[in-house]
C-alpha positions as a Python dict, from the first residue, in 0.01 Angstrom:
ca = {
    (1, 'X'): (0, 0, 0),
    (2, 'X'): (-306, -217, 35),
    (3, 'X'): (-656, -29, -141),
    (4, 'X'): (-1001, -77, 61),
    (5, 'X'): (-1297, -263, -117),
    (6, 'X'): (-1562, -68, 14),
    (7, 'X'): (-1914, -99, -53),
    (8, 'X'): (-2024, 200, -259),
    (9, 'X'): (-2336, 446, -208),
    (10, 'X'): (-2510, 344, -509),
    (11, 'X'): (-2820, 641, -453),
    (12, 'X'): (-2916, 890, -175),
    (13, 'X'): (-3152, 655, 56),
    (14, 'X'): (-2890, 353, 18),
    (15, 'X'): (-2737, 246, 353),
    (16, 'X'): (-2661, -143, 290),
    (17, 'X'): (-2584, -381, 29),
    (18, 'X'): (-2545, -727, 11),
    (19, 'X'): (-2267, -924, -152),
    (20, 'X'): (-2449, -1137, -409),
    (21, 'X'): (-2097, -1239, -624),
    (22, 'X'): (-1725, -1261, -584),
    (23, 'X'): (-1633, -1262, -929),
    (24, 'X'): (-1279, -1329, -853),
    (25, 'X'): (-1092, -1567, -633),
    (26, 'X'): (-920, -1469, -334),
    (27, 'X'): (-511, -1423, -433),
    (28, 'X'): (-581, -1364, -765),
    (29, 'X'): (-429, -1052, -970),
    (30, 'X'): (-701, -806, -1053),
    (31, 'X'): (-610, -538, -1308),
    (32, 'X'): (-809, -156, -1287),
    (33, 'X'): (-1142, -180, -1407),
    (34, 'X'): (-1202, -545, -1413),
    (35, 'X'): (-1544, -619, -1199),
    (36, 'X'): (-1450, -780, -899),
    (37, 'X'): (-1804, -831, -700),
    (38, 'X'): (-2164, -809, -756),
    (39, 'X'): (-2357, -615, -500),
    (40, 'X'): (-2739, -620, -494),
    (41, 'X'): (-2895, -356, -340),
    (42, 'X'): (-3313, -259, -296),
    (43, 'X'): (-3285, -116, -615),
    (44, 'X'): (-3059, -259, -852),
    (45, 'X'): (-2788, -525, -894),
    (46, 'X'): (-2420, -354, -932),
    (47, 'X'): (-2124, -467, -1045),
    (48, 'X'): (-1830, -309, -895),
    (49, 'X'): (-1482, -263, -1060),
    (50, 'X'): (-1121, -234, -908),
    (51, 'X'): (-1015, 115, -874),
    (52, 'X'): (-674, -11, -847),
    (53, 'X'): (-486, -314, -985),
    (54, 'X'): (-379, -586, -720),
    (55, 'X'): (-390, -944, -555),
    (56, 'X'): (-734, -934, -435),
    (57, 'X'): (-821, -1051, -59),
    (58, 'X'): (-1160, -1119, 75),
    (59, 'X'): (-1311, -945, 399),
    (60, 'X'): (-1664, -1007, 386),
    (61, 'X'): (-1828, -1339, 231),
    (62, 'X'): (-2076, -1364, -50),
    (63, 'X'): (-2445, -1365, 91),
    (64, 'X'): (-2274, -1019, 351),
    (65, 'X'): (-2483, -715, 444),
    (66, 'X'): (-2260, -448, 497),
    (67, 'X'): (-2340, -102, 539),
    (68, 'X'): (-2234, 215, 290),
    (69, 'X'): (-1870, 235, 331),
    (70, 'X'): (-1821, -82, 480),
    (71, 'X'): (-1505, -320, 405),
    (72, 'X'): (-1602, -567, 129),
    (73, 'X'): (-1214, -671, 59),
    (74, 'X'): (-863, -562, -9),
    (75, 'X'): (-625, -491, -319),
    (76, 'X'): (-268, -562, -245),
    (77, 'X'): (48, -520, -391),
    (78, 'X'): (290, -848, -459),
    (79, 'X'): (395, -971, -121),
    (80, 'X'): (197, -716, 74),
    (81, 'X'): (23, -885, 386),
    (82, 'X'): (-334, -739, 423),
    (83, 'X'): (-382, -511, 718),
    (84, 'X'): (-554, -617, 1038),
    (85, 'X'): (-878, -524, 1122),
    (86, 'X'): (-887, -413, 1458),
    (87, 'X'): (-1175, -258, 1632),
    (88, 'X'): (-975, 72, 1607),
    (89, 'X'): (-1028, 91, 1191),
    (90, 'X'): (-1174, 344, 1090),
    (91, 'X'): (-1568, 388, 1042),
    (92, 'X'): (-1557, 273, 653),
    (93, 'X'): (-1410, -57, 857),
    (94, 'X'): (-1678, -100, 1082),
    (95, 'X'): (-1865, -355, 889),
    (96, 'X'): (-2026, -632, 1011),
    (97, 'X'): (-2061, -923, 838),
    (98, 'X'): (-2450, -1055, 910),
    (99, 'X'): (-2461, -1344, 609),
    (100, 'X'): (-2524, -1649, 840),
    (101, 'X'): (-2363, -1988, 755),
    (102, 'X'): (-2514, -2237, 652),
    (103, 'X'): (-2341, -2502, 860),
    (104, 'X'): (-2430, -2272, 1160),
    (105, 'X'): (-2049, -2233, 1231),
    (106, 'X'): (-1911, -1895, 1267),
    (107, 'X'): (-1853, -1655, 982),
    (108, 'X'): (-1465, -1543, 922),
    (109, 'X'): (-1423, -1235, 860),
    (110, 'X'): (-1599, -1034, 1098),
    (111, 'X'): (-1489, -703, 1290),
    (112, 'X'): (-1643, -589, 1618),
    (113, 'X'): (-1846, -273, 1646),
    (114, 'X'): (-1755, -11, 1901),
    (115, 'X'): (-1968, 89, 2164),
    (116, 'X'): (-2166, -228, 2211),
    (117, 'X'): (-2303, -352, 2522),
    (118, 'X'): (-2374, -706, 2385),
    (119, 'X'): (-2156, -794, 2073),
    (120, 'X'): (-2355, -867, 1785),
    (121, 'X'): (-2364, -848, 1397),
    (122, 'X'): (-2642, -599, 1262),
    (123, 'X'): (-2831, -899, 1110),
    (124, 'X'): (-2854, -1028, 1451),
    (125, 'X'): (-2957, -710, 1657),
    (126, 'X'): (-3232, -659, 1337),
    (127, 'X'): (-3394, -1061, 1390),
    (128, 'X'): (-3355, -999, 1781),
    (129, 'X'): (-3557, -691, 1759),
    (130, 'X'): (-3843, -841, 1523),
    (131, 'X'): (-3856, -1146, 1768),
    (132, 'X'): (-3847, -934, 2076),
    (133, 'X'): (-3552, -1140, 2154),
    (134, 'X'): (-3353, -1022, 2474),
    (135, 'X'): (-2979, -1037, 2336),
    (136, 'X'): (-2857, -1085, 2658),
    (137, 'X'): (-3004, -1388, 2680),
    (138, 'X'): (-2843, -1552, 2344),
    (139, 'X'): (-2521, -1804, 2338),
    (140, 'X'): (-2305, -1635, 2137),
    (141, 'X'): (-2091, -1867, 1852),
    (142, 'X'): (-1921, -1611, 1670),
    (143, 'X'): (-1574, -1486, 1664),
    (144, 'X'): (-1501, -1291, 2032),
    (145, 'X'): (-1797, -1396, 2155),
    (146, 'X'): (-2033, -1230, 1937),
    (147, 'X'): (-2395, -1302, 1887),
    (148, 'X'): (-2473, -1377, 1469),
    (149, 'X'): (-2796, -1411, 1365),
    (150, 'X'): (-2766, -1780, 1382),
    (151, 'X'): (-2746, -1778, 1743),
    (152, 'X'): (-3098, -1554, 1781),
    (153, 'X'): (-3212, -1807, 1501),
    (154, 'X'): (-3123, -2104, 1745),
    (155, 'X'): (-3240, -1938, 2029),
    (156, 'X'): (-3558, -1861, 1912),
    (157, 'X'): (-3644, -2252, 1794),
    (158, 'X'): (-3527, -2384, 2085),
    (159, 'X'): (-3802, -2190, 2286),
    (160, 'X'): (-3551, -2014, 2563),
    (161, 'X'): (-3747, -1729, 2582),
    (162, 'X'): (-4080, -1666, 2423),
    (163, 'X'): (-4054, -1303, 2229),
    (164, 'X'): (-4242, -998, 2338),
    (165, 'X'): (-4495, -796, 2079),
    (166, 'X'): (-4297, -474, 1924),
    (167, 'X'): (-4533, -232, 1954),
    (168, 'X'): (-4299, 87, 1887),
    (169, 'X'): (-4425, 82, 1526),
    (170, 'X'): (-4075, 53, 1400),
    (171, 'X'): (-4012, -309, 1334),
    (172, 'X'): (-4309, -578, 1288),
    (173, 'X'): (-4434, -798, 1603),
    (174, 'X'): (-4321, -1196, 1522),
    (175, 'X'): (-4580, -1354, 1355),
    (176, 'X'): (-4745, -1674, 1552),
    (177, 'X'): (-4756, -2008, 1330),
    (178, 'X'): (-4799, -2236, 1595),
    (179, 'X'): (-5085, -2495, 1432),
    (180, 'X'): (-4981, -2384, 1079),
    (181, 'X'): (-4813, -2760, 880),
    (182, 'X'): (-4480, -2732, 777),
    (183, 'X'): (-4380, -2517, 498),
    (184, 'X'): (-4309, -2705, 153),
    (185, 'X'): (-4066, -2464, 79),
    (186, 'X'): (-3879, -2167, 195),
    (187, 'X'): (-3673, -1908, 60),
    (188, 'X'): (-3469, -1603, 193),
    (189, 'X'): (-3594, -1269, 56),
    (190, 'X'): (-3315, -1137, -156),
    (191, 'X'): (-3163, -803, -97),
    (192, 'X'): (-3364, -610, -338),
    (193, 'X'): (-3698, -765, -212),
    (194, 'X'): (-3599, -735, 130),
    (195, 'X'): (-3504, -347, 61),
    (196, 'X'): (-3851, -301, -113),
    (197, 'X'): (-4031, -477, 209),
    (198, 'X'): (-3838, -255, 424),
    (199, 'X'): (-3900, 75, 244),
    (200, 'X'): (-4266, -41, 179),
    (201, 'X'): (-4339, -88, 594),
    (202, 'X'): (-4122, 228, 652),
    (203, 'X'): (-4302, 454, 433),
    (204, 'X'): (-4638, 322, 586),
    (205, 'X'): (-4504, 431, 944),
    (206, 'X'): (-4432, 755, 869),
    (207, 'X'): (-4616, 898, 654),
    (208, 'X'): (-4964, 993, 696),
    (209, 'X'): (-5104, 818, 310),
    (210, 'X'): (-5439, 867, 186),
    (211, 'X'): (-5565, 774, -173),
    (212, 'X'): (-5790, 957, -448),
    (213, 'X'): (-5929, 783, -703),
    (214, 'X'): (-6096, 892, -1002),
    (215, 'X'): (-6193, 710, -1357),
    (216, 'X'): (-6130, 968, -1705),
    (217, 'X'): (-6239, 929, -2025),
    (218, 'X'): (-5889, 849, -2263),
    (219, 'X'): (-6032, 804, -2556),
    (220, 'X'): (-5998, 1136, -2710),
    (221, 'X'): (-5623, 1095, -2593),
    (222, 'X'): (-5560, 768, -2688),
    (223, 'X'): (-5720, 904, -3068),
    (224, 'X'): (-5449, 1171, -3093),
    (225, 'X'): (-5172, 952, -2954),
    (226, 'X'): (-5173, 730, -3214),
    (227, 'X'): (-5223, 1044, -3507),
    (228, 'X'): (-4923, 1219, -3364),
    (229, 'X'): (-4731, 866, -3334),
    (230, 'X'): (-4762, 805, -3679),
    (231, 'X'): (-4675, 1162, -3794),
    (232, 'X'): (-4392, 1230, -3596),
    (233, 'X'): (-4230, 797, -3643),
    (234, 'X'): (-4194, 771, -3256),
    (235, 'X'): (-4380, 509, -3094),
    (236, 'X'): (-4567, 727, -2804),
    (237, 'X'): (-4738, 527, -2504),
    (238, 'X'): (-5040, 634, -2282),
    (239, 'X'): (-4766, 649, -2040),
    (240, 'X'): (-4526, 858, -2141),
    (241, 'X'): (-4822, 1100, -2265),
    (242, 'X'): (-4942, 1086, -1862),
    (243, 'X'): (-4596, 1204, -1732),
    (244, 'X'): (-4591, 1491, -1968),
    (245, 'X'): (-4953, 1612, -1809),
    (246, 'X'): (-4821, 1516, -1461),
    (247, 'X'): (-4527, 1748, -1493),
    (248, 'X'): (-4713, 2040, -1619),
    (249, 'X'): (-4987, 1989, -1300),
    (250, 'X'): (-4640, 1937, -1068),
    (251, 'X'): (-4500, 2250, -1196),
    (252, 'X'): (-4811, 2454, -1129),
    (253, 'X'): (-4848, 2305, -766),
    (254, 'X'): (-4559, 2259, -646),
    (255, 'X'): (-4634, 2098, -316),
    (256, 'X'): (-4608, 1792, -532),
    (257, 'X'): (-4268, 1839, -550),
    (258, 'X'): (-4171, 1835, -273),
    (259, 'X'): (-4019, 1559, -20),
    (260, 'X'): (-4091, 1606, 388),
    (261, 'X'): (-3773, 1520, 540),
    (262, 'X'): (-3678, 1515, 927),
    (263, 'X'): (-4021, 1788, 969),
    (264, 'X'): (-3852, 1995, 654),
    (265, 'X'): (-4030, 2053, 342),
    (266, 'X'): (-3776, 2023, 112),
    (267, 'X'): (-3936, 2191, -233),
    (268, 'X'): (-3759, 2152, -593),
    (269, 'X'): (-3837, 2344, -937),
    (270, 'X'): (-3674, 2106, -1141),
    (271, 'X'): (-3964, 1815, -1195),
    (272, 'X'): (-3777, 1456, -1187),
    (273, 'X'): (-4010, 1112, -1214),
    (274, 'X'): (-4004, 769, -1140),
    (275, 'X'): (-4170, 557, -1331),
    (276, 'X'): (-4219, 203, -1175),
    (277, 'X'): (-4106, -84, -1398),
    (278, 'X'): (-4186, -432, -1265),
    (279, 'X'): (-3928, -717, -1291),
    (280, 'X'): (-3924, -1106, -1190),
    (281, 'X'): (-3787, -1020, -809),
    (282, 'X'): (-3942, -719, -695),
    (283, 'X'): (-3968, -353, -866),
    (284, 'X'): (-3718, -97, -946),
    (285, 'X'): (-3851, 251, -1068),
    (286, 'X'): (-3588, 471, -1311),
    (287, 'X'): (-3621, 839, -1316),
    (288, 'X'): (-3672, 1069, -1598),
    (289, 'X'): (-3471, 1374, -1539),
    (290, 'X'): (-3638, 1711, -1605),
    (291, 'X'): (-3936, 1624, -1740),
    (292, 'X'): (-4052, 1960, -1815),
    (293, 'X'): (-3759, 2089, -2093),
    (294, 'X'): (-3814, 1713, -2226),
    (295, 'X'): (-4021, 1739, -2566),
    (296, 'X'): (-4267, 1461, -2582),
    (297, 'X'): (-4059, 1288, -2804),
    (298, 'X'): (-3742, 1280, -2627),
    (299, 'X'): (-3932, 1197, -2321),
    (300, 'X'): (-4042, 873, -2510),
    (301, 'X'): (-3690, 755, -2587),
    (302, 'X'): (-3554, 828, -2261),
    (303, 'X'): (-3854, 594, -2085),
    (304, 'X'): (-3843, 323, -2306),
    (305, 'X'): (-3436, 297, -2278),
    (306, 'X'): (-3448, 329, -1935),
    (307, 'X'): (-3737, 98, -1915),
    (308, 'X'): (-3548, -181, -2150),
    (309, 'X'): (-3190, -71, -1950),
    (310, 'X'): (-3426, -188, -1592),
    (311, 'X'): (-3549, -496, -1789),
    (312, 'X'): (-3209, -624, -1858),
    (313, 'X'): (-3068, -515, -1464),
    (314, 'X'): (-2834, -225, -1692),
    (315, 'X'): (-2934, 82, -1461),
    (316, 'X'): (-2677, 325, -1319),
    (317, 'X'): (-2699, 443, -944),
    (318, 'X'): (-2809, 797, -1089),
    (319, 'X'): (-3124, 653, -1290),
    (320, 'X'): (-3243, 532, -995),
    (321, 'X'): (-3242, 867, -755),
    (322, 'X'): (-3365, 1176, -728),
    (323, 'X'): (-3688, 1139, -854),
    (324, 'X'): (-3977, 1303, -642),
    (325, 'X'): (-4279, 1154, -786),
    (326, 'X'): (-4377, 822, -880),
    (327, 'X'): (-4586, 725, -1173),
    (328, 'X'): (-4713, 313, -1134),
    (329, 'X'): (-4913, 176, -1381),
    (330, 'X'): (-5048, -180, -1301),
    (331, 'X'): (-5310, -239, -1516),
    (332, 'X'): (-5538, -549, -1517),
    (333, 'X'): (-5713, -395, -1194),
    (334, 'X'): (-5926, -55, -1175),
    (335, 'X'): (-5891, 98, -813),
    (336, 'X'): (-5578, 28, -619),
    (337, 'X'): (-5398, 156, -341),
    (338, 'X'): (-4991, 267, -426),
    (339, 'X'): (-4781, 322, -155),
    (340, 'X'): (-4561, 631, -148),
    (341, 'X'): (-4216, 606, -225),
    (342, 'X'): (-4029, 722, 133),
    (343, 'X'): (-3957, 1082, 151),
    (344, 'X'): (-4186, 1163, -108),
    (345, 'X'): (-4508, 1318, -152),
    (346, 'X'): (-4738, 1156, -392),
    (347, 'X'): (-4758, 834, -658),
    (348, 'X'): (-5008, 811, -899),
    (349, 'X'): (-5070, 482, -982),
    (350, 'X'): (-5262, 380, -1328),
    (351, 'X'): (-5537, 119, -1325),
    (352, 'X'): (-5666, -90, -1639),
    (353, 'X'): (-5817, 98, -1951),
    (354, 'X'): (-6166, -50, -2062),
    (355, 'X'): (-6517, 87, -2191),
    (356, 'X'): (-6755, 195, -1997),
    (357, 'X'): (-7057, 408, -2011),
    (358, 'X'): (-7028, 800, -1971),
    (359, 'X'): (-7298, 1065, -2013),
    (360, 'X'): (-7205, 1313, -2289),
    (361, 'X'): (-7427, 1621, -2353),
    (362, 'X'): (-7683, 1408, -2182),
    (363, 'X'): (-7667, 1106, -2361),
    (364, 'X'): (-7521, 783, -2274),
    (365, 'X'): (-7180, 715, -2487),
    (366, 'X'): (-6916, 394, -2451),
    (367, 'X'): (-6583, 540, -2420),
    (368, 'X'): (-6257, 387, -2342),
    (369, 'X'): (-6187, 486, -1937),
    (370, 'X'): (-5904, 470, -1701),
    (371, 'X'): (-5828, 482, -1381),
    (372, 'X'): (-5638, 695, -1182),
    (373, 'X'): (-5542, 670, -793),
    (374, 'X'): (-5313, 982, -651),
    (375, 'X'): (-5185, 866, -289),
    (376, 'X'): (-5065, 1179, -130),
    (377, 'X'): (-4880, 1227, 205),
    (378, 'X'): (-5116, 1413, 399),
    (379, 'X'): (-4882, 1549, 614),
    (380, 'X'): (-4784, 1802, 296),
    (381, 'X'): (-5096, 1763, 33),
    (382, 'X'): (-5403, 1901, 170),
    (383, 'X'): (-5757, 1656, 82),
    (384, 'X'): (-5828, 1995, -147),
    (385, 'X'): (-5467, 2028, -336),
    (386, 'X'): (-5495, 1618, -426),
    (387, 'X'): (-5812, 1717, -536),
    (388, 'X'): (-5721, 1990, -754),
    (389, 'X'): (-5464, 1795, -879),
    (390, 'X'): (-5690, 1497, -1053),
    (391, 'X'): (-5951, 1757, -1162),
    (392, 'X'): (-5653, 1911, -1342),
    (393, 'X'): (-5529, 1560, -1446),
    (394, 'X'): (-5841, 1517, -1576),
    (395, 'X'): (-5920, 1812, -1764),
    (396, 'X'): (-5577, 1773, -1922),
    (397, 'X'): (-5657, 1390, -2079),
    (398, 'X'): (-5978, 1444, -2161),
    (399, 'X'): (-5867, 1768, -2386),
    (400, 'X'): (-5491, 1661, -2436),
    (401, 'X'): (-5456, 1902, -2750),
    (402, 'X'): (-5177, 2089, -2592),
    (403, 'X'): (-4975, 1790, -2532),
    (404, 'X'): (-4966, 1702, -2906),
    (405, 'X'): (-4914, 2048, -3085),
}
């Protein structure tokens, strides 16, 4: 009996992935647990193994976005003829291949979607919408007269209808670049930056995001950092010292863990954060479990492995959910604005360290000082609460003796 491929939920706010790899060749015997495909999703790069041994058959194309669930592919058994997909199969069947072709002929592959009044692939409907592209009013070329994103593509250049400004705040209004040269070069957003310009735009939409920013004096932490470091053999960042003091505040206000969802206000006890790790195509942000039962120490290891595990594209689904609060830290810049994470309801994001002059007991004194911006969703974190929160931020770094007993 022939086992689905399906693309796996890889995370709570996942609902596509893209097919980046077929590892194997189509007819060729896969054994359990060899890695079949690579899936890229907004937040990591996957590679997903056979649950089942079998001659593997191909559904969906590399370059596919198929939804959570969707068919990616078949294992069958010898002689077994793979079953048709009709536009009865179930809803894990339903998916629709939207990778366009490069030779602008139709993708194979590609199952129909109940319920449609114009058949179309998702990739399609999605560039249709941002153009303000009438689907009616495309030539479909795909397989029973569907409309692929090629066809809105085509459409669009050839000038058949001119598109109309979105202006339900959902999806972006088509950008005019009539009079602009022609590009030297252009390249397709891959899945994970795609994912991260999606959830970046989304969050902005709904949320209600307003930033406080605030320099502190670190030098009296940075002092005892590097004391305790050297006592205790455990290389101990600025970093990892700022999560510890950012779960104690969390714990005490717990509106800051929290996560509005659907007009809910989902609240948690257990404190889980992200900290945002920057890599050559776009961001991915691990998440420390349980911050508060973590000794400083452990909380140390458990950042820098999952930092050097993101570095290397190593992360597992669960290392990269849960987590209710974000922790950035760019550097290089002072004041900066970071955009909250969907769902949740703050990020702190960590500007450059450098000297600057402070008054101390009414003199003038150079210390080193950083700064701090705490974006809050003010739909759930009153202007008062955020400020609570960095005057307890601050208070905590500038006298950070309880963090190193």
């Amino acid at each position: 009996m022939a086992t689905d491929i399906v693309m796996p939920k890889l995370g709570m706010v996942m609902t596509e992935g893209t097919i980046s790899k077929w590892n194997r060749a189509q007819g060729e015997d896969i054994a359990q647990g060899e890695v079949v495909l690579e899936i890229e999703t907004e937040k990591l790069n996957y590679e997903l193994e056979a649950t089942s041994s079998g001659k593997l058959h191909h559904i969906a194309p590399e370059g596919a976005i198929i939804p959570v669930n969707g068919l990616l592919g078949y294992l069958l058994a010898e002689g077994e003829a793979p079953p048709e997909v009709t536009q009865n199969t179930s809803a894990a069947n339903e998916s629709e291949v939207s990778a366009q072709a490069t030779d602008n002929k139709p993708v194979a592959g590609k199952v129909a979607v109940r319920g449609e009044a114009i058949p179309s692939t998702p990739g399609a409907r999605k560039l249709a919408a941002k153009l303000g592209i009438d689907l009616s009013n495309v030539t479909p070329t795909g397989p029973r007269g569907r409309v692929v994103e090629a066809d809105v593509r085509a459409h669009s250049e050839t000038g058949a209808s001119k598109a109309t400004p979105v202006t339900d705040g959902k999806t972006p209004v088509k950008i005019d670049v009539s009079g602009m040269p022609s590009p030297d070069k252009v390249t397709k957003m891959s899945g994970m930056r795609q994912g991260i310009a999606a959830h970046m735009l989304s969050s902005l939409q709904t949320t209600a995001q307003l930033t406080f920013t605030l320099d502190i004096p670190v030098t009296e932490l940075q002092s005892q950092r590097k004391k305790w470091s050297k006592s205790n053999k455990t290389a101990v960042t600025n970093t990892h010292v700022y999560t510890k003091i950012c779960g104690e505040i969390i714990s005490e206000l717990p509106i800051f863990n929290s996560m509005l969802i659907d007009n809910q206000i989902y609240e948690y006890k257990k404190v889980d954060i992200g900290i945002a790790v920057a890599l050559p195509e776009g961001l991915i942000v691990p998440v420390i479990k349980d911050v508060m039962n973590l000794s400083l120490a452990d909380l140390a290891q458990l950042t820098s492995a999952a930092n050097k595990r993101a570095l290397a594209g190593k992360l597992s689904p669960d290392e990269v959910s849960g987590g209710t609060f974000t922790i950035s830290v760019l550097g290089v810049v002072e004041g900066f604005t970071p955009i909250l994470n969907r769902g949740q309801a703050a990020i702190l994001g960590v500007g450059v360290t450098k000297q600057k002059a402070v008054v101390e007991n009414n003199q003038i004194a150079i210390r080193d000082v950083c700064t701090f911006n705490l974006t809050v969703d003010h739909q759930l974190v009153d202007g008062a609460i955020a400020a609570e929160f960095m005057k307890r931020l601050s208070a905590s770094i500038e006298n950070p003796n309880s963090i190193f007993k």
